[in-house]
Amino acid sequence: MEGGHEAYKFVPFGLGRRACPGAGLANRVMGLALAALIQCFEWERISEEEVDMSQGTGITMPKAKPLEAMCKSRHSMSTLLSQL
Ligand code: HEM
């Protein structure tokens, strides 16, 4: 399997004949999307409190407490973003 066994530990795209046909595209785009969010914005917690990483119930491993974060565009990106 692509990405080693750790990458597919939670079977994110299903298996077999009905497995997700978009897995290849998703794997490529996810890295780009995450990189763009990190490159374009500064991220902060909403308070000094550590982020609560407790797991909620459900098969998609939701967080017990949804993540709330603040972001602002990085200075170097402001000009670029204002032109979009
Ligand atoms: C992170 C992104 C994605 C995740 C986690 C994901 C996950 C899944 C899962 C779990 C299934 C069900 C597989 C099964 O029934 O065993 C599925 C089905 C499907 N996915 Fe995705 N998917 C993603 C992105 C995409 C993209 C980008 C496309 C298309 C461009 C896509 C198209 C489809 C289609 C058409 C099916 C139905 C396949 C069938 O029933 O034969 N998915 N996906």
PDB file of C-alpha atoms and ligand atoms in Angstrom:
ATOM      1  CA  MET A   1       0.000   0.000   0.000  1.00  0.00           C
ATOM      2  CA  GLU A   2       1.136   3.526  -0.816  1.00  0.00           C
ATOM      3  CA  GLY A   3       2.494   5.507   2.159  1.00  0.00           C
ATOM      4  CA  GLY A   4       3.339   2.470   4.317  1.00  0.00           C
ATOM      5  CA  HIS A   5       0.973   0.635   6.676  1.00  0.00           C
ATOM      6  CA  GLU A   6       0.748   3.557   9.166  1.00  0.00           C
ATOM      7  CA  ALA A   7      -0.841   5.853   6.563  1.00  0.00           C
ATOM      8  CA  TYR A   8      -3.733   3.424   6.069  1.00  0.00           C
ATOM      9  CA  LYS A   9      -4.134   2.291   9.675  1.00  0.00           C
ATOM     10  CA  PHE A  10      -7.666   3.684   9.860  1.00  0.00           C
ATOM     11  CA  VAL A  11      -8.764   2.667   6.339  1.00  0.00           C
ATOM     12  CA  PRO A  12      -9.659   6.260   5.402  1.00  0.00           C
ATOM     13  CA  PHE A  13     -10.686   5.401   1.845  1.00  0.00           C
ATOM     14  CA  GLY A  14     -12.419   2.083   2.407  1.00  0.00           C
ATOM     15  CA  LEU A  15     -11.297  -1.167   0.806  1.00  0.00           C
ATOM     16  CA  GLY A  16     -12.105  -3.430  -2.125  1.00  0.00           C
ATOM     17  CA  ARG A  17     -14.277  -2.788  -5.142  1.00  0.00           C
ATOM     18  CA  ARG A  18     -16.142   0.160  -3.607  1.00  0.00           C
ATOM     19  CA  ALA A  19     -13.012   1.840  -2.168  1.00  0.00           C
ATOM     20  CA  CYS A  20     -12.737   5.562  -2.811  1.00  0.00           C
ATOM     21  CA  PRO A  21     -11.697   6.255  -6.421  1.00  0.00           C
ATOM     22  CA  GLY A  22     -10.571   9.739  -5.347  1.00  0.00           C
ATOM     23  CA  ALA A  23      -7.892   8.453  -2.940  1.00  0.00           C
ATOM     24  CA  GLY A  24      -4.986   9.331  -5.262  1.00  0.00           C
ATOM     25  CA  LEU A  25      -6.271  12.856  -5.850  1.00  0.00           C
ATOM     26  CA  ALA A  26      -7.100  13.341  -2.155  1.00  0.00           C
ATOM     27  CA  ASN A  27      -3.628  12.205  -1.036  1.00  0.00           C
ATOM     28  CA  ARG A  28      -1.990  14.709  -3.380  1.00  0.00           C
ATOM     29  CA  VAL A  29      -4.300  17.632  -2.620  1.00  0.00           C
ATOM     30  CA  MET A  30      -4.305  17.218   1.183  1.00  0.00           C
ATOM     31  CA  GLY A  31      -0.584  17.995   1.436  1.00  0.00           C
ATOM     32  CA  LEU A  32      -0.976  21.054  -0.774  1.00  0.00           C
ATOM     33  CA  ALA A  33      -4.008  22.320   1.138  1.00  0.00           C
ATOM     34  CA  LEU A  34      -2.306  21.883   4.519  1.00  0.00           C
ATOM     35  CA  ALA A  35       0.887  23.521   3.258  1.00  0.00           C
ATOM     36  CA  ALA A  36      -1.111  26.490   1.901  1.00  0.00           C
ATOM     37  CA  LEU A  37      -2.868  26.971   5.261  1.00  0.00           C
ATOM     38  CA  ILE A  38       0.481  26.951   7.086  1.00  0.00           C
ATOM     39  CA  GLN A  39       2.249  29.145   4.541  1.00  0.00           C
ATOM     40  CA  CYS A  40      -0.494  31.774   4.251  1.00  0.00           C
ATOM     41  CA  PHE A  41      -1.724  32.087   7.851  1.00  0.00           C
ATOM     42  CA  GLU A  42      -0.454  32.382  11.417  1.00  0.00           C
ATOM     43  CA  TRP A  43      -2.371  30.050  13.709  1.00  0.00           C
ATOM     44  CA  GLU A  44      -3.015  30.435  17.436  1.00  0.00           C
ATOM     45  CA  ARG A  45      -5.037  28.766  20.156  1.00  0.00           C
ATOM     46  CA  ILE A  46      -7.997  30.799  21.429  1.00  0.00           C
ATOM     47  CA  SER A  47      -6.586  30.752  24.993  1.00  0.00           C
ATOM     48  CA  GLU A  48      -3.487  29.667  26.903  1.00  0.00           C
ATOM     49  CA  GLU A  49      -5.175  26.325  27.577  1.00  0.00           C
ATOM     50  CA  GLU A  50      -3.722  23.252  25.865  1.00  0.00           C
ATOM     51  CA  VAL A  51      -5.827  21.889  23.012  1.00  0.00           C
ATOM     52  CA  ASP A  52      -8.083  19.119  24.317  1.00  0.00           C
ATOM     53  CA  MET A  53      -7.211  16.085  22.207  1.00  0.00           C
ATOM     54  CA  SER A  54      -9.796  13.751  23.794  1.00  0.00           C
ATOM     55  CA  GLN A  55     -11.540  11.488  21.345  1.00  0.00           C
ATOM     56  CA  GLY A  56     -15.319  11.614  20.997  1.00  0.00           C
ATOM     57  CA  THR A  57     -17.587   8.762  19.949  1.00  0.00           C
ATOM     58  CA  GLY A  58     -18.101   7.651  16.364  1.00  0.00           C
ATOM     59  CA  ILE A  59     -16.271   5.764  13.638  1.00  0.00           C
ATOM     60  CA  THR A  60     -14.632   8.820  12.100  1.00  0.00           C
ATOM     61  CA  MET A  61     -12.668   9.579  15.303  1.00  0.00           C
ATOM     62  CA  PRO A  62     -14.172  13.025  15.991  1.00  0.00           C
ATOM     63  CA  LYS A  63     -12.613  15.193  18.675  1.00  0.00           C
ATOM     64  CA  ALA A  64     -14.723  15.290  21.857  1.00  0.00           C
ATOM     65  CA  LYS A  65     -14.394  19.074  21.844  1.00  0.00           C
ATOM     66  CA  PRO A  66     -14.244  20.709  18.396  1.00  0.00           C
ATOM     67  CA  LEU A  67     -11.021  22.556  17.700  1.00  0.00           C
ATOM     68  CA  GLU A  68     -11.299  26.327  17.823  1.00  0.00           C
ATOM     69  CA  ALA A  69      -8.350  28.307  16.529  1.00  0.00           C
ATOM     70  CA  MET A  70      -7.551  31.836  15.444  1.00  0.00           C
ATOM     71  CA  CYS A  71      -5.749  32.636  12.264  1.00  0.00           C
ATOM     72  CA  LYS A  72      -4.562  35.765  10.537  1.00  0.00           C
ATOM     73  CA  SER A  73      -2.890  36.108   7.187  1.00  0.00           C
ATOM     74  CA  ARG A  74       0.895  36.284   7.324  1.00  0.00           C
ATOM     75  CA  HIS A  75       2.269  39.712   6.524  1.00  0.00           C
ATOM     76  CA  SER A  76       4.034  38.453   3.411  1.00  0.00           C
ATOM     77  CA  MET A  77       0.765  36.998   2.160  1.00  0.00           C
ATOM     78  CA  SER A  78      -1.493  39.994   2.850  1.00  0.00           C
ATOM     79  CA  THR A  79      -0.802  41.714  -0.453  1.00  0.00           C
ATOM     80  CA  LEU A  80      -1.236  38.513  -2.384  1.00  0.00           C
ATOM     81  CA  LEU A  81      -4.470  37.529  -0.580  1.00  0.00           C
ATOM     82  CA  SER A  82      -5.975  41.001  -1.030  1.00  0.00           C
ATOM     83  CA  GLN A  83      -5.642  40.567  -4.785  1.00  0.00           C
ATOM     84  CA  LEU A  84      -7.713  37.363  -4.876  1.00  0.00           C
TER      85      LEU A  84
HETATM   86  C1  HEM B   1      -9.684  12.989   2.208  1.00  0.00           C
HETATM   87  C2  HEM B   1     -10.518  12.793   1.180  1.00  0.00           C
HETATM   88  C3  HEM B   1     -11.415  11.588   1.001  1.00  0.00           C
HETATM   89  C4  HEM B   1     -11.753  10.594   1.863  1.00  0.00           C
HETATM   90  C5  HEM B   1     -11.302  10.406   3.312  1.00  0.00           C
HETATM   91  C6  HEM B   1     -12.664   9.704   1.166  1.00  0.00           C
HETATM   92  C7  HEM B   1     -13.219   8.560   1.715  1.00  0.00           C
HETATM   93  C8  HEM B   1     -14.117   7.741   1.064  1.00  0.00           C
HETATM   94  C9  HEM B   1     -14.715   6.550   1.631  1.00  0.00           C
HETATM   95  C10 HEM B   1     -14.458   5.996   3.040  1.00  0.00           C
HETATM   96  C11 HEM B   1     -15.526   6.022   0.691  1.00  0.00           C
HETATM   97  C12 HEM B   1     -16.403   4.749   0.831  1.00  0.00           C
HETATM   98  C13 HEM B   1     -15.587   3.536   0.433  1.00  0.00           C
HETATM   99  C14 HEM B   1     -16.358   2.268   0.708  1.00  0.00           C
HETATM  100  O1  HEM B   1     -17.585   2.253   0.537  1.00  0.00           O
HETATM  101  O2  HEM B   1     -15.707   1.285   1.111  1.00  0.00           O
HETATM  102  C15 HEM B   1     -15.467   6.871  -0.472  1.00  0.00           C
HETATM  103  C16 HEM B   1     -16.159   6.657  -1.638  1.00  0.00           C
HETATM  104  C17 HEM B   1     -16.105   7.457  -2.748  1.00  0.00           C
HETATM  105  N1  HEM B   1     -15.290   8.556  -2.922  1.00  0.00           N
HETATM  106 FE1  HEM B   1     -14.041   9.337  -1.542  1.00  0.00          FE
HETATM  107  N2  HEM B   1     -12.839  10.161  -0.099  1.00  0.00           N
HETATM  108  C18 HEM B   1     -12.095  11.303  -0.250  1.00  0.00           C
HETATM  109  C19 HEM B   1     -11.975  12.064  -1.395  1.00  0.00           C
HETATM  110  C20 HEM B   1     -12.606  11.810  -2.594  1.00  0.00           C
HETATM  111  C21 HEM B   1     -12.400  12.560  -3.827  1.00  0.00           C
HETATM  112  C22 HEM B   1     -11.395  13.737  -3.966  1.00  0.00           C
HETATM  113  C23 HEM B   1     -13.218  12.029  -4.752  1.00  0.00           C
HETATM  114  C24 HEM B   1     -13.443  12.408  -6.192  1.00  0.00           C
HETATM  115  C25 HEM B   1     -12.734  13.313  -6.845  1.00  0.00           C
HETATM  116  C26 HEM B   1     -13.951  10.941  -4.126  1.00  0.00           C
HETATM  117  C27 HEM B   1     -14.886  10.162  -4.737  1.00  0.00           C
HETATM  118  C28 HEM B   1     -15.517   9.076  -4.171  1.00  0.00           C
HETATM  119  C29 HEM B   1     -16.532   8.257  -4.849  1.00  0.00           C
HETATM  120  C30 HEM B   1     -17.094   8.491  -6.262  1.00  0.00           C
HETATM  121  C31 HEM B   1     -16.895   7.243  -3.958  1.00  0.00           C
HETATM  122  C32 HEM B   1     -17.924   6.129  -4.189  1.00  0.00           C
HETATM  123  C33 HEM B   1     -17.196   4.892  -4.703  1.00  0.00           C
HETATM  124  C34 HEM B   1     -18.177   3.714  -4.884  1.00  0.00           C
HETATM  125  O3  HEM B   1     -19.170   3.666  -4.170  1.00  0.00           O
HETATM  126  O4  HEM B   1     -17.893   2.862  -5.735  1.00  0.00           O
HETATM  127  N3  HEM B   1     -13.543  10.838  -2.810  1.00  0.00           N
HETATM  128  N4  HEM B   1     -14.587   7.898  -0.228  1.00  0.00           N
END
